[in-house]
C-alpha positions as a Markdown table, in Angstrom:
| # | Residue | x | y | z |
|---|---|---|---|---|
| 1 | Met | 83.9 | -140.4 | -31.2 |
| 2 | Lys | 84.1 | -143.7 | -29.4 |
| 3 | Thr | 81.1 | -145.1 | -27.6 |
| 4 | Phe | 81.0 | -145.3 | -23.9 |
| 5 | Ala | 81.0 | -149.1 | -24.2 |
| 6 | Glu | 84.3 | -148.9 | -26.2 |
| 7 | Ile | 85.8 | -146.6 | -23.7 |
| 8 | Arg | 84.8 | -148.8 | -20.8 |
| 9 | Asp | 86.3 | -151.8 | -22.5 |
| 10 | Leu | 89.6 | -149.8 | -22.9 |
| 11 | Ala | 89.6 | -148.9 | -19.2 |
| 12 | Ile | 88.9 | -152.5 | -18.1 |
| 13 | Ala | 91.6 | -153.8 | -20.5 |
| 14 | Arg | 94.1 | -151.4 | -18.9 |
| 15 | Lys | 93.2 | -151.9 | -15.2 |
| 16 | Gly | 91.3 | -155.2 | -15.0 |
| 17 | Glu | 87.6 | -155.5 | -14.2 |
| 18 | Ala | 87.9 | -155.7 | -10.5 |
| 19 | Ala | 90.2 | -152.7 | -10.3 |
| 20 | Tyr | 88.0 | -150.8 | -12.6 |
| 21 | Glu | 84.9 | -151.4 | -10.6 |
| 22 | Ala | 86.7 | -150.5 | -7.3 |
| 23 | Ala | 87.8 | -147.2 | -8.9 |
| 24 | Met | 84.3 | -146.0 | -9.7 |
| 25 | Pro | 83.0 | -143.1 | -7.6 |
| 26 | Ala | 80.2 | -144.0 | -5.2 |
| 27 | Pro | 76.9 | -142.2 | -5.4 |
| 28 | Pro | 76.8 | -139.2 | -3.0 |
| 29 | Asp | 75.7 | -139.9 | 0.6 |
| 30 | Trp | 73.1 | -137.1 | 0.4 |
| 31 | Pro | 71.4 | -135.0 | -2.3 |
| 32 | Met | 73.1 | -131.6 | -2.8 |
| 33 | Ser | 69.8 | -129.9 | -2.4 |
| 34 | Ala | 69.7 | -131.1 | 1.2 |
| 35 | Leu | 72.9 | -129.3 | 2.1 |
| 36 | Pro | 72.7 | -126.2 | 4.3 |
| 37 | Asp | 74.4 | -123.3 | 2.5 |
| 38 | Asp | 77.2 | -123.1 | 5.2 |
| 39 | Arg | 78.3 | -126.7 | 4.2 |
| 40 | Leu | 78.5 | -125.5 | 0.6 |
| 41 | Leu | 80.7 | -122.6 | 1.6 |
| 42 | Ser | 82.8 | -125.0 | 3.6 |
| 43 | Glu | 83.3 | -127.3 | 0.6 |
| 44 | Phe | 84.1 | -124.4 | -1.7 |
| 45 | Thr | 86.7 | -123.1 | 0.8 |
| 46 | Lys | 88.3 | -126.5 | 1.3 |
| 47 | Arg | 88.8 | -127.0 | -2.4 |
| 48 | Val | 90.2 | -123.4 | -2.8 |
| 49 | Phe | 92.8 | -124.1 | -0.1 |
| 50 | Gln | 93.7 | -127.5 | -1.4 |
| 51 | Ala | 94.4 | -126.1 | -4.9 |
| 52 | Gly | 98.2 | -126.1 | -5.2 |
| 53 | Phe | 98.7 | -127.3 | -1.7 |
| 54 | Asn | 99.0 | -130.7 | 0.1 |
| 55 | Trp | 95.4 | -131.9 | 0.5 |
| 56 | Ser | 96.2 | -133.9 | 3.6 |
| 57 | Val | 97.5 | -130.8 | 5.4 |
| 58 | Ile | 94.3 | -129.0 | 4.7 |
| 59 | Glu | 92.3 | -132.0 | 5.9 |
| 60 | Ser | 94.3 | -132.2 | 9.2 |
| 61 | Lys | 93.7 | -128.5 | 9.8 |
| 62 | Trp | 90.0 | -128.5 | 8.8 |
| 63 | Pro | 88.6 | -128.4 | 12.4 |
| 64 | Gly | 90.7 | -125.2 | 12.8 |
| 65 | Phe | 89.1 | -123.7 | 9.6 |
| 66 | Glu | 85.6 | -124.6 | 10.8 |
| 67 | Ala | 86.3 | -122.8 | 14.1 |
| 68 | Ala | 88.0 | -119.8 | 12.6 |
| 69 | Phe | 85.2 | -119.2 | 10.1 |
| 70 | His | 82.3 | -119.7 | 12.6 |
| 71 | Gly | 81.1 | -122.9 | 11.0 |
| 72 | Phe | 81.1 | -121.1 | 7.6 |
| 73 | Asp | 78.0 | -119.1 | 8.5 |
| 74 | Ile | 77.2 | -117.4 | 5.3 |
| 75 | Gly | 76.0 | -114.0 | 6.7 |
| 76 | Arg | 78.9 | -113.7 | 9.2 |
| 77 | Asn | 81.6 | -114.4 | 6.6 |
| 78 | Ala | 80.0 | -112.2 | 4.0 |
| 79 | Met | 80.6 | -109.3 | 6.4 |
| 80 | Met | 84.3 | -110.2 | 7.0 |
| 81 | Ser | 86.0 | -107.0 | 8.2 |
| 82 | Asp | 89.7 | -105.9 | 7.9 |
| 83 | Glu | 90.0 | -106.8 | 11.6 |
| 84 | Asp | 88.6 | -110.2 | 10.9 |
| 85 | Leu | 91.2 | -110.7 | 8.2 |
| 86 | Asp | 94.0 | -109.6 | 10.4 |
| 87 | Ala | 92.8 | -112.1 | 13.1 |
| 88 | His | 92.8 | -114.9 | 10.5 |
| 89 | Leu | 96.3 | -114.0 | 9.4 |
| 90 | Arg | 97.5 | -114.5 | 12.9 |
| 91 | Asn | 95.7 | -117.8 | 13.4 |
| 92 | Thr | 98.1 | -120.7 | 13.2 |
| 93 | Asp | 95.2 | -123.2 | 13.2 |
| 94 | Ile | 94.6 | -122.4 | 9.5 |
| 95 | Val | 96.7 | -121.8 | 6.4 |
| 96 | Arg | 97.4 | -118.1 | 6.5 |
| 97 | Asn | 97.1 | -117.1 | 2.8 |
| 98 | Ala | 95.4 | -113.7 | 2.6 |
| 99 | Ala | 94.1 | -114.1 | -1.0 |
| 100 | Lys | 92.5 | -117.4 | -0.2 |
| 101 | Ile | 91.1 | -116.3 | 3.1 |
| 102 | Leu | 89.3 | -113.4 | 1.2 |
| 103 | Thr | 87.6 | -116.0 | -1.0 |
| 104 | Val | 85.6 | -117.1 | 2.1 |
| 105 | Arg | 84.1 | -113.6 | 2.2 |
| 106 | Asp | 83.6 | -113.4 | -1.6 |
| 107 | Asn | 82.1 | -116.8 | -1.9 |
| 108 | Ala | 79.8 | -116.1 | 1.1 |
| 109 | Val | 78.5 | -113.1 | -0.8 |
| 110 | Phe | 78.0 | -115.2 | -3.9 |
| 111 | Leu | 76.0 | -117.8 | -2.0 |
| 112 | Ser | 74.1 | -115.2 | -0.1 |
| 113 | Asp | 73.0 | -113.6 | -3.4 |
| 114 | Leu | 71.9 | -117.0 | -4.7 |
| 115 | Ala | 70.0 | -117.7 | -1.5 |
| 116 | Arg | 68.2 | -114.4 | -1.5 |
| 117 | Ala | 67.2 | -114.9 | -5.1 |
| 118 | His | 66.3 | -118.6 | -4.9 |
| 119 | Gly | 65.7 | -119.5 | -1.3 |
| 120 | Ser | 68.7 | -121.8 | -1.1 |
| 121 | Ala | 72.1 | -121.6 | -2.9 |
| 122 | Ala | 72.6 | -125.3 | -2.6 |
| 123 | Gly | 69.1 | -126.0 | -3.9 |
| 124 | Tyr | 69.6 | -123.7 | -6.8 |
| 125 | Leu | 72.9 | -125.3 | -7.8 |
| 126 | Ala | 71.6 | -128.8 | -7.3 |
| 127 | Ala | 68.7 | -128.1 | -9.7 |
| 128 | Trp | 71.1 | -127.0 | -12.5 |
| 129 | Pro | 70.4 | -129.3 | -15.5 |
| 130 | Ile | 73.0 | -132.0 | -15.7 |
| 131 | Asp | 73.0 | -131.7 | -19.5 |
| 132 | Asp | 74.4 | -128.1 | -19.1 |
| 133 | Thr | 77.1 | -128.9 | -16.5 |
| 134 | Ile | 79.5 | -126.7 | -18.5 |
| 135 | Gly | 77.1 | -123.8 | -17.8 |
| 136 | Leu | 77.3 | -124.4 | -14.1 |
| 137 | Phe | 81.1 | -124.5 | -14.3 |
| 138 | Asp | 80.9 | -121.1 | -16.0 |
| 139 | Leu | 78.7 | -119.7 | -13.3 |
| 140 | Leu | 81.2 | -120.7 | -10.6 |
| 141 | Lys | 84.0 | -119.2 | -12.6 |
| 142 | Lys | 82.3 | -115.9 | -13.2 |
| 143 | Arg | 80.6 | -115.3 | -9.9 |
| 144 | Gly | 82.6 | -117.3 | -7.5 |
| 145 | Ala | 86.1 | -116.6 | -6.2 |
| 146 | Arg | 88.8 | -119.0 | -7.4 |
| 147 | Leu | 86.1 | -121.6 | -8.4 |
| 148 | Gly | 87.1 | -121.9 | -12.0 |
| 149 | Gly | 88.7 | -125.0 | -13.4 |
| 150 | Val | 88.9 | -128.3 | -11.5 |
| 151 | Thr | 88.6 | -126.4 | -8.1 |
| 152 | Gly | 84.9 | -125.7 | -8.7 |
| 153 | Gln | 84.4 | -129.1 | -10.4 |
| 154 | Tyr | 85.8 | -131.0 | -7.4 |
| 155 | Ala | 83.7 | -128.9 | -5.0 |
| 156 | Leu | 80.5 | -129.6 | -6.9 |
| 157 | Arg | 81.3 | -133.4 | -7.0 |
| 158 | Asn | 82.0 | -133.5 | -3.3 |
| 159 | Ala | 78.9 | -131.5 | -2.5 |
| 160 | Gly | 76.8 | -134.1 | -4.2 |
| 161 | Tyr | 76.3 | -132.7 | -7.8 |
| 162 | Asp | 77.0 | -135.3 | -10.5 |
| 163 | Ala | 79.8 | -133.3 | -12.0 |
| 164 | Phe | 82.4 | -134.6 | -14.4 |
| 165 | Ile | 86.0 | -133.4 | -13.7 |
| 166 | Leu | 88.2 | -132.2 | -16.6 |
| 167 | Ser | 91.4 | -133.5 | -15.1 |
| 168 | Arg | 94.5 | -134.0 | -17.2 |
| 169 | Ser | 93.6 | -137.7 | -17.7 |
| 170 | Val | 90.1 | -136.9 | -18.7 |
| 171 | Leu | 91.2 | -134.2 | -21.1 |
| 172 | Ala | 93.8 | -136.7 | -22.6 |
| 173 | Ala | 91.0 | -139.2 | -23.1 |
| 174 | Leu | 88.7 | -136.6 | -24.7 |
| 175 | Asn | 91.4 | -135.9 | -27.2 |
| 176 | Ala | 92.3 | -139.6 | -27.7 |
| 177 | His | 88.7 | -140.6 | -28.3 |
| 178 | Gly | 87.9 | -137.9 | -30.8 |
| 179 | Val | 85.8 | -135.4 | -28.8 |
| 180 | Ile | 88.2 | -132.4 | -28.9 |
| 181 | Asp | 91.5 | -131.5 | -30.4 |
| 182 | Gly | 93.6 | -129.7 | -27.7 |
| 183 | Ala | 92.4 | -127.9 | -24.6 |
| 184 | Ala | 88.8 | -127.5 | -23.5 |
| 185 | Thr | 89.0 | -123.8 | -22.9 |
| 186 | Ser | 87.1 | -122.4 | -25.8 |
| 187 | Lys | 83.3 | -122.3 | -25.8 |
| 188 | Gly | 83.2 | -124.5 | -28.9 |
| 189 | Ala | 85.4 | -127.2 | -27.2 |
| 190 | Gln | 83.3 | -127.0 | -24.0 |
| 191 | Arg | 80.1 | -127.6 | -26.0 |
| 192 | Lys | 81.7 | -130.6 | -27.6 |
| 193 | Val | 82.6 | -132.0 | -24.2 |
| 194 | Gln | 79.1 | -131.5 | -22.9 |
| 195 | Ala | 77.6 | -133.1 | -25.9 |
| 196 | Ala | 79.9 | -136.1 | -25.5 |
| 197 | Phe | 79.0 | -136.6 | -21.9 |
| 198 | Asn | 75.3 | -136.2 | -22.7 |
| 199 | Ala | 75.6 | -138.8 | -25.5 |
| 200 | Trp | 77.5 | -141.3 | -23.2 |
| 201 | His | 74.9 | -140.8 | -20.5 |
| 202 | Ala | 72.1 | -141.4 | -22.9 |
| 203 | Glu | 73.8 | -144.5 | -24.2 |
| 204 | Ser | 74.7 | -146.1 | -20.8 |
| 205 | Gly | 72.6 | -144.4 | -18.1 |
| 206 | Ala | 75.9 | -144.0 | -16.2 |
| 207 | Arg | 76.4 | -141.0 | -13.9 |
| 208 | His | 78.7 | -138.3 | -15.3 |
| 209 | Ala | 81.1 | -139.0 | -12.4 |
| 210 | Val | 81.4 | -142.6 | -13.5 |
| 211 | Ile | 81.8 | -141.6 | -17.2 |
| 212 | Ser | 84.5 | -139.1 | -16.1 |
| 213 | Arg | 86.4 | -141.7 | -14.1 |
| 214 | Thr | 86.1 | -144.3 | -16.9 |
| 215 | Leu | 87.6 | -141.8 | -19.3 |
| 216 | Ala | 90.6 | -141.2 | -17.0 |
| 217 | Leu | 91.2 | -144.9 | -16.7 |
| 218 | Ser | 91.1 | -145.5 | -20.4 |
| 219 | Val | 94.4 | -143.7 | -21.2 |
| 220 | Pro | 97.9 | -144.1 | -19.8 |
| 221 | Asp | 98.6 | -142.5 | -16.4 |
């Protein structure tokens, strides 16, 4: 397995140092633990709707989503009725996809359960050990609605958790640099990925988001 220093050198050789530095993700503007749980539901919902869809369209419609789902109030959306669903399906201010609309209800229930058990869903997720990020991804996949794969990973990153993103480029780099051989779907492969990120973080002190982006830049687009 290559060191992070070697991977960083490859990324800079491909992109140039100025472009590399400009591409690095900035630290979050706020700690995830400070987020109200309604903002976490909002972020989950945005990423679910952006999956397989034009991201800019969802962004342009987002004020309509916020209004339609009552500011993503956890309790209110957890009680979404059939009548509420019908109203959403008539609302042209949002994307009227029934399966994705129902994830608002299901993820509100998920976050409500965490909040009841731990006081704050956002606080609980924010405190998840960074050296077990794969375990957090697994939690979102098992208990959340449509939060598996990169959807949940992007949601966590944008909510302020220092998540790596297993994009196509990152997976290609993990293969090229000797971490895994093939997909990262098995438990064994996921453990290898986590161990590699932990080792690179220990070596460099870099945030996982920076390591993830560096990996993506170290291989051909």
